[in-house]
mmCIF file of C-alpha atoms in Angstrom:
data_model
loop_
_atom_site.group_PDB
_atom_site.id
_atom_site.type_symbol
_atom_site.label_atom_id
_atom_site.label_comp_id
_atom_site.label_asym_id
_atom_site.label_seq_id
_atom_site.Cartn_x
_atom_site.Cartn_y
_atom_site.Cartn_z
ATOM 1 C CA MET A 166 -21.674 52.815 -55.158
ATOM 2 C CA PRO A 167 -23.415 51.350 -52.153
ATOM 3 C CA ILE A 168 -26.696 50.510 -54.146
ATOM 4 C CA ARG A 169 -24.741 48.380 -56.638
ATOM 5 C CA THR A 170 -22.527 46.962 -53.717
ATOM 6 C CA ASN A 171 -25.893 45.404 -52.046
ATOM 7 C CA ARG A 172 -27.202 44.500 -55.526
ATOM 8 C CA GLY A 173 -23.971 42.406 -55.815
ATOM 9 C CA ARG A 174 -24.122 40.513 -52.590
ATOM 10 C CA ALA A 175 -27.725 39.660 -53.305
ATOM 11 C CA ALA A 176 -26.515 38.323 -56.539
ATOM 12 C CA VAL A 177 -23.961 36.274 -55.117
ATOM 13 C CA TYR A 178 -26.578 35.142 -52.356
ATOM 14 C CA ARG A 179 -29.267 34.293 -54.895
ATOM 15 C CA ARG A 180 -26.613 31.759 -56.455
ATOM 16 C CA LEU A 181 -25.551 30.146 -53.780
ATOM 17 C CA TRP A 182 -29.079 29.488 -52.607
ATOM 18 C CA GLY A 183 -29.910 28.261 -56.365
ATOM 19 C CA TRP A 184 -26.576 26.136 -56.892
ATOM 20 C CA PRO A 185 -28.650 23.212 -54.992
ATOM 21 C CA LEU A 186 -31.855 23.534 -57.189
ATOM 22 C CA ARG A 187 -30.501 23.705 -60.251
ATOM 23 C CA SER A 188 -30.109 19.888 -60.891
ATOM 24 C CA PRO A 189 -30.752 16.803 -58.201
ATOM 25 C CA ARG A 190 -26.920 16.237 -58.880
ATOM 26 C CA HIS A 191 -26.405 19.419 -56.967
ATOM 27 C CA LEU A 192 -29.185 19.398 -54.785
ATOM 28 C CA VAL A 193 -27.624 15.692 -53.444
ATOM 29 C CA GLY A 194 -23.926 16.887 -53.126
ATOM 30 C CA ALA A 195 -25.622 20.095 -51.135
ATOM 31 C CA ILE A 196 -27.410 17.567 -48.847
ATOM 32 C CA VAL A 197 -24.092 15.618 -48.398
ATOM 33 C CA GLY A 198 -21.713 18.496 -47.378
ATOM 34 C CA LEU A 199 -24.035 19.403 -44.714
ATOM 35 C CA ILE A 200 -24.476 16.351 -43.226
ATOM 36 C CA VAL A 201 -20.612 15.669 -43.243
ATOM 37 C CA ILE A 202 -19.881 19.462 -41.713
ATOM 38 C CA ALA A 203 -22.806 18.429 -38.998
ATOM 39 C CA ILE A 204 -21.076 15.162 -38.093
ATOM 40 C CA ALA A 205 -18.258 17.156 -37.739
ATOM 41 C CA VAL A 206 -19.135 19.151 -35.699
ATOM 42 C CA ALA A 207 -21.056 16.872 -32.957
ATOM 43 C CA ILE A 208 -17.754 14.775 -33.005
ATOM 44 C CA GLY A 209 -15.402 17.748 -32.531
ATOM 45 C CA LEU A 210 -17.730 18.934 -29.531
ATOM 46 C CA SER A 211 -18.046 15.002 -27.911
ATOM 47 C CA HIS A 212 -14.597 15.243 -27.394
ATOM 48 C CA LEU A 213 -13.816 18.578 -25.940
ATOM 49 C CA HIS A 214 -16.821 17.594 -23.736
ATOM 50 C CA SER A 215 -15.252 14.038 -22.788
ATOM 51 C CA GLY A 216 -11.914 15.934 -22.254
ATOM 52 C CA SER A 217 -12.851 18.429 -19.555
ATOM 53 C CA THR A 218 -14.887 15.644 -18.017
ATOM 54 C CA ASN A 219 -12.251 13.278 -17.249
ATOM 55 C CA HIS A 220 -9.696 16.152 -16.583
ATOM 56 C CA SER A 221 -11.859 16.950 -13.500
ATOM 57 C CA ALA A 222 -12.329 13.366 -12.313
ATOM 58 C CA ASP A 223 -8.945 13.146 -11.424
ATOM 59 C CA PHE A 224 -9.275 15.912 -8.651
ATOM 60 C CA THR A 225 -13.276 15.909 -7.990
ATOM 61 C CA ASN A 226 -13.923 11.804 -7.742
ATOM 62 C CA PRO A 227 -14.493 10.818 -3.799
ATOM 63 C CA SER A 228 -13.173 7.461 -4.612
ATOM 64 C CA PHE A 229 -9.619 8.931 -6.214
ATOM 65 C CA SER A 230 -9.137 11.203 -2.956
ATOM 66 C CA SER A 231 -9.218 8.479 -0.677
ATOM 67 C CA ILE A 232 -7.472 6.338 -2.391
ATOM 68 C CA ALA A 233 -4.734 9.091 -3.002
ATOM 69 C CA ASN A 234 -5.420 10.224 1.078
ATOM 70 C CA ALA A 235 -5.592 6.790 3.059
ATOM 71 C CA PRO A 236 -2.911 5.971 5.492
ATOM 72 C CA PRO A 237 -0.863 2.865 4.873
ATOM 73 C CA SER A 238 -2.816 -0.290 6.389
ATOM 74 C CA SER A 239 -1.592 -2.239 9.578
ATOM 75 C CA GLN A 240 -3.200 -5.292 8.559
ATOM 76 C CA VAL A 241 -1.825 -8.149 5.458
ATOM 77 C CA LEU A 242 -4.370 -8.839 3.460
ATOM 78 C CA ALA A 243 -3.785 -12.298 1.746
ATOM 79 C CA PRO A 244 -5.025 -13.402 -1.771
ATOM 80 C CA PRO A 245 -8.830 -14.286 -1.940
ATOM 81 C CA ALA A 246 -9.820 -17.444 -0.677
ATOM 82 C CA ALA A 247 -10.523 -20.424 -3.171
ATOM 83 C CA GLY A 248 -14.472 -20.244 -3.843
ATOM 84 C CA THR A 249 -14.751 -16.504 -2.521
ATOM 85 C CA SER A 250 -13.938 -12.530 -3.821
ATOM 86 C CA GLU A 251 -13.352 -11.287 -0.779
ATOM 87 C CA PRO A 252 -9.573 -10.923 0.092
ATOM 88 C CA THR A 253 -8.516 -12.635 3.790
ATOM 89 C CA THR A 254 -6.507 -10.669 6.516
ATOM 90 C CA ARG A 255 -3.308 -12.492 7.567
ATOM 91 C CA LEU A 256 -2.556 -12.033 11.059
ATOM 92 C CA ALA A 257 0.296 -12.951 12.934
ATOM 93 C CA SER A 258 1.046 -16.264 14.830
ATOM 94 C CA PRO A 259 0.646 -16.348 18.452
ATOM 95 C CA PRO A 260 3.395 -16.897 20.276
ATOM 96 C CA GLU A 261 4.127 -20.173 21.737
ATOM 97 C CA THR A 262 2.855 -21.545 24.724
ATOM 98 C CA PRO A 263 5.732 -23.684 26.804
ATOM 99 C CA SER A 264 5.399 -27.501 26.804
ATOM 100 C CA SER A 265 5.226 -28.611 30.660
ATOM 101 C CA ALA A 266 7.496 -31.689 31.137
ATOM 102 C CA PRO A 267 9.159 -33.571 34.201
ATOM 103 C CA PRO A 268 12.303 -31.509 35.423
ATOM 104 C CA ALA A 269 15.326 -32.134 33.834
ATOM 105 C CA PRO A 270 17.589 -33.811 36.303
ATOM 106 C CA GLU A 271 20.484 -31.462 35.191
ATOM 107 C CA ALA A 272 18.583 -28.842 36.011
ATOM 108 C CA LEU A 273 17.697 -29.737 39.866
ATOM 109 C CA GLN A 274 21.574 -30.610 39.978
ATOM 110 C CA VAL A 275 21.968 -26.729 39.017
ATOM 111 C CA VAL A 276 19.956 -25.183 41.353
ATOM 112 C CA GLN A 277 21.680 -27.890 43.980
ATOM 113 C CA GLU A 278 25.138 -26.595 43.102
ATOM 114 C CA TRP A 279 23.867 -22.430 42.676
ATOM 115 C CA GLY A 280 22.248 -22.655 46.578
ATOM 116 C CA GLN A 281 25.038 -24.466 48.307
ATOM 117 C CA ALA A 282 27.756 -21.496 46.618
ATOM 118 C CA TRP A 283 24.940 -18.812 47.558
ATOM 119 C CA VAL A 284 25.419 -20.092 51.101
ATOM 120 C CA ASN A 285 28.775 -19.685 51.292
ATOM 121 C CA HIS A 286 29.972 -16.709 52.308
ATOM 122 C CA PRO A 287 32.026 -16.443 55.634
ATOM 123 C CA VAL A 288 33.146 -13.442 57.753
ATOM 124 C CA GLY A 289 36.194 -11.826 55.563
ATOM 125 C CA MET A 290 34.865 -12.915 52.024
ATOM 126 C CA THR A 291 34.285 -10.041 49.358
ATOM 127 C CA ASN A 292 31.308 -9.722 47.144
ATOM 128 C CA GLN A 293 33.538 -10.043 44.347
ATOM 129 C CA GLN A 294 34.865 -13.848 45.657
ATOM 130 C CA TRP A 295 31.364 -14.802 46.263
ATOM 131 C CA LEU A 296 30.064 -14.063 43.107
ATOM 132 C CA ALA A 297 32.854 -16.139 41.466
ATOM 133 C CA GLN A 298 31.545 -19.138 43.314
ATOM 134 C CA LEU A 299 28.181 -18.363 41.669
ATOM 135 C CA GLN A 300 29.333 -17.459 38.188
ATOM 136 C CA PRO A 301 29.418 -21.072 36.663
ATOM 137 C CA TYR A 302 25.715 -21.318 37.741
ATOM 138 C CA THR A 303 24.489 -17.935 36.698
ATOM 139 C CA GLU A 304 23.197 -16.129 33.505
ATOM 140 C CA PRO A 305 25.439 -13.312 32.528
ATOM 141 C CA GLU A 306 23.011 -11.058 32.339
ATOM 142 C CA PHE A 307 21.760 -12.031 36.015
ATOM 143 C CA LEU A 308 25.237 -11.478 37.441
ATOM 144 C CA PRO A 309 25.153 -7.820 37.510
ATOM 145 C CA GLN A 310 21.786 -8.046 39.708
ATOM 146 C CA LEU A 311 23.348 -10.283 42.145
ATOM 147 C CA ALA A 312 26.609 -8.017 42.623
ATOM 148 C CA SER A 313 24.634 -5.399 44.724
ATOM 149 C CA VAL A 314 23.699 -8.304 47.402
ATOM 150 C CA ASN A 315 24.906 -7.549 50.539
ATOM 151 C CA LEU A 316 26.506 -10.857 52.073
ATOM 152 C CA ALA A 317 25.860 -9.990 55.821
ATOM 153 C CA ASN A 318 22.268 -9.970 55.312
ATOM 154 C CA ILE A 319 22.303 -13.264 53.791
ATOM 155 C CA PRO A 320 20.749 -15.867 57.055
ATOM 156 C CA ALA A 321 21.578 -18.943 55.718
ATOM 157 C CA THR A 322 24.865 -20.728 55.911
ATOM 158 C CA GLN A 323 23.730 -23.923 54.437
ATOM 159 C CA VAL A 324 21.738 -26.355 52.295
ATOM 160 C CA THR A 325 19.230 -28.611 54.750
ATOM 161 C CA GLY A 326 17.492 -30.932 51.527
ATOM 162 C CA PRO A 327 17.507 -31.282 48.199
ATOM 163 C CA ALA A 328 15.771 -29.302 45.774
ATOM 164 C CA SER A 329 12.165 -29.957 44.830
ATOM 165 C CA SER A 330 10.643 -28.790 41.473
ATOM 166 C CA ILE A 331 7.754 -26.406 41.647
ATOM 167 C CA THR A 332 6.655 -25.559 38.279
ATOM 168 C CA SER A 333 8.822 -27.821 35.259
ATOM 169 C CA TYR A 334 8.691 -26.994 31.523
ATOM 170 C CA THR A 335 11.255 -28.029 28.789
ATOM 171 C CA SER A 336 13.305 -24.660 28.543
ATOM 172 C CA SER A 337 12.855 -23.580 32.293
ATOM 173 C CA VAL A 338 12.250 -25.151 35.685
ATOM 174 C CA VAL A 339 11.515 -23.144 39.156
ATOM 175 C CA ALA A 340 12.269 -24.976 41.900
ATOM 176 C CA LEU A 341 12.782 -25.035 45.752
ATOM 177 C CA LEU A 342 15.687 -25.206 47.949
ATOM 178 C CA PRO A 343 15.286 -25.684 51.235
ATOM 179 C CA THR A 344 18.465 -23.853 53.399
ATOM 180 C CA ASN A 345 18.338 -23.163 57.470
ATOM 181 C CA GLY A 346 17.893 -19.481 56.765
ATOM 182 C CA GLY A 347 14.892 -20.340 55.154
ATOM 183 C CA ASN A 348 13.960 -21.510 51.412
ATOM 184 C CA LEU A 349 15.012 -20.218 47.963
ATOM 185 C CA GLN A 350 12.706 -19.919 44.882
ATOM 186 C CA ILE A 351 15.367 -20.729 42.292
ATOM 187 C CA THR A 352 14.724 -20.565 38.413
ATOM 188 C CA VAL A 353 16.900 -22.005 36.095
ATOM 189 C CA VAL A 354 16.540 -21.944 32.146
ATOM 190 C CA SER A 355 18.048 -24.000 28.826
ATOM 191 C CA THR A 356 20.657 -22.207 27.425
ATOM 192 C CA PRO A 357 23.959 -22.949 25.165
ATOM 193 C CA GLN A 358 25.932 -23.545 27.993
ATOM 194 C CA GLY A 359 23.570 -25.675 29.672
ATOM 195 C CA TRP A 360 21.089 -24.593 32.871
ATOM 196 C CA GLN A 361 21.855 -21.571 34.214
ATOM 197 C CA VAL A 362 20.266 -19.524 37.342
ATOM 198 C CA SER A 363 18.085 -16.606 35.905
ATOM 199 C CA ALA A 364 16.367 -15.461 39.229
ATOM 200 C CA TYR A 365 15.898 -16.288 42.620
ATOM 201 C CA THR A 366 13.849 -15.111 45.443
ATOM 202 C CA GLU A 367 13.816 -16.008 49.197
ATOM 203 C CA ALA A 368 10.697 -17.548 50.686
ATOM 204 C CA SER A 369 9.430 -18.398 54.032
#
């Protein structure tokens, strides 16, 4: 039985190998079939190779990793300028510098009236009464600081001359006011409510 089986298989193989040689048509058909099979195998292998490459590139490509992990930029990149290919960095505008100007007469008038109220602290006047006469000429934010002033420590009792500008801008003026207890250096600023005192120091 095994001998017959082997002989049968050999006969089948001879028929398969001999079929292309029986005629030119059989030979051409066999060659075309082999070419089609080879092309199909090659296409399948190329698809498998490209798929594995693209899958791994998402995780191993250094440029992909650096973009994913890059921190947010603190600068704003503007579109490329005309004629260039590089983006430009748009920086914030610098703060405006105050413009110098002659002192406003209204600012010097407020300095004069505030100084006259400041030196007016007769014996028996309370701190609240003193603040009440300063309030019309003072910024609200500055009043709490004046509330801590001890009236007994104010040596001046009289304004002895007109206010004169030291530095002057369109929105603020620093002026010097003479008193019988020394000079006052007073800063006034322009507000929606008009010129108001925002600071002072006792100058020599």
